[in-house]
Amino acid sequence: MWTEQQIIEIRAALLRWYDRQGRTLPWRVRPEDRANGVIADPYAVWLSEIMLQQTTIPHGTPYWYKFLDLYPSVEALAAAPLDDVLTHWAGLGYYARARNLHKCAITVATERGGEFPRTKTELLTLPGIGDYTASTIAAICFDQPTNIVDGNVERVISRMHRVEEPLPKAKAFIKSLAAVIADSDRPGDYGQAVMDLGATVCTPRSPLCDSCPWSDWCEALEAGDQTAYPKKAPKKKQPIRFGGAYVMMRDGAVWLRRRPSEGLLGGMMEVPTSEWADVMPSVVPPVEADWSRSPAPVKHVFTHFELRLDVYRTEIDGDPDGEGRWVACEALSTVALPSLFKKVLRAVGI
DNA sequence: AACGCGTGGTT
DNA sequence: TAACCAAGCGT
């Protein structure tokens, strides 16, 4: 292992690199500003961290601007109806994040006077905030010396040490290795620096080792097998499920209903569908009508299965049975409609 | 502890 | 094209 002196040099090399980058993300405080006492806004940082969980920065960033504009404070977010929050989250995926975001905002606004807790331990008690997010907020906003480990850090550390154990089993071990070099003098900058390193230099496919501040200490670079790490457990093939979606139109409006509040796409609106099964279920339309089927099924890939929906469309006069409501086609952007069902509507020309 | 949970971009 | 990937969390 490294001597204390080496560890100090490793930290310093990363922070020198980071300071030189000048990479700015909109919710960040630049190192020079931080040195002058500028404090990151916990609300804005929390919002960004929840949105960026398993989400790329280009995809998440427009949502961050929109939410800050619509809900400039945690109180404003807490006061909004959940359905509005889900509407504005639509398209970002992992909708439990939006439900937890709203729940967390209510807790902070009503039980904590609008102030986020300043310690990792207290942050961990809030809905939607796990180890990574708690560590990050505590470090970036409150200068707490935490050990920030996300997917980027796992890749960087597993390469430096050529960790042979595959993820996700190796998470605890990698985290213990990361803790050895985590910086306690500039916790926020260090955490962002090591994540940036993974995101821009120590990339999954083609790492830019010539530009890496840690190349002197990287075992994988020395061995020439950087991209062999992190080792990952083989993933199983995902099943394909089939079903039918039934688009009912009346006077330029579409019939939508609300999904159950938990589980897949929980709380979001949907076009009525059949059950989703391993083989195409027998077709039982929700109303007797003259249905036309779209030429090609809609394909949609979830995390744990692929869905193929045959899309049927019809015009009806009355109301369908069951819960739901008519939504004018021009007003579809004002409802909590996930991408899957936007695709379904697009497939029949809406 | 392993699995459920979205979506869009890249290779 | 199929596989892989992205600043994880809850149960």
Coordinates of C-alpha atoms in Angstrom, one line a residue, chain A residues 22-23 29 82 93 108-109 119 124 144 187 213 229 233 248 252 264 286 298 344-345:
Chain A
G22 CA -12.3 24.9 -14.5
R23 CA -15.1 22.5 -15.3
V29 CA -19.4 26.3 -6.7
L82 CA -47.4 15.4 -6.5
G93 CA -37.5 7.9 -15.7
V108 CA -37.6 19.3 5.0
A109 CA -40.1 22.1 4.6
T119 CA -24.6 15.7 8.4
L124 CA -29.6 9.4 5.2
Q144 CA -18.1 17.3 5.8
P187 CA -14.1 17.3 0.8
P213 CA -3.3 13.0 -12.8
Y229 CA -11.8 -3.0 -14.9
A233 CA -20.9 -10.0 -12.9
M248 CA -59.5 5.9 -27.5
G252 CA -59.6 15.5 -30.3
L264 CA -43.4 0.4 -12.5
P286 CA -61.8 -2.1 -23.4
V298 CA -44.0 0.0 -30.1
V344 CA -47.6 4.7 -28.1
L345 CA -49.5 7.9 -29.1

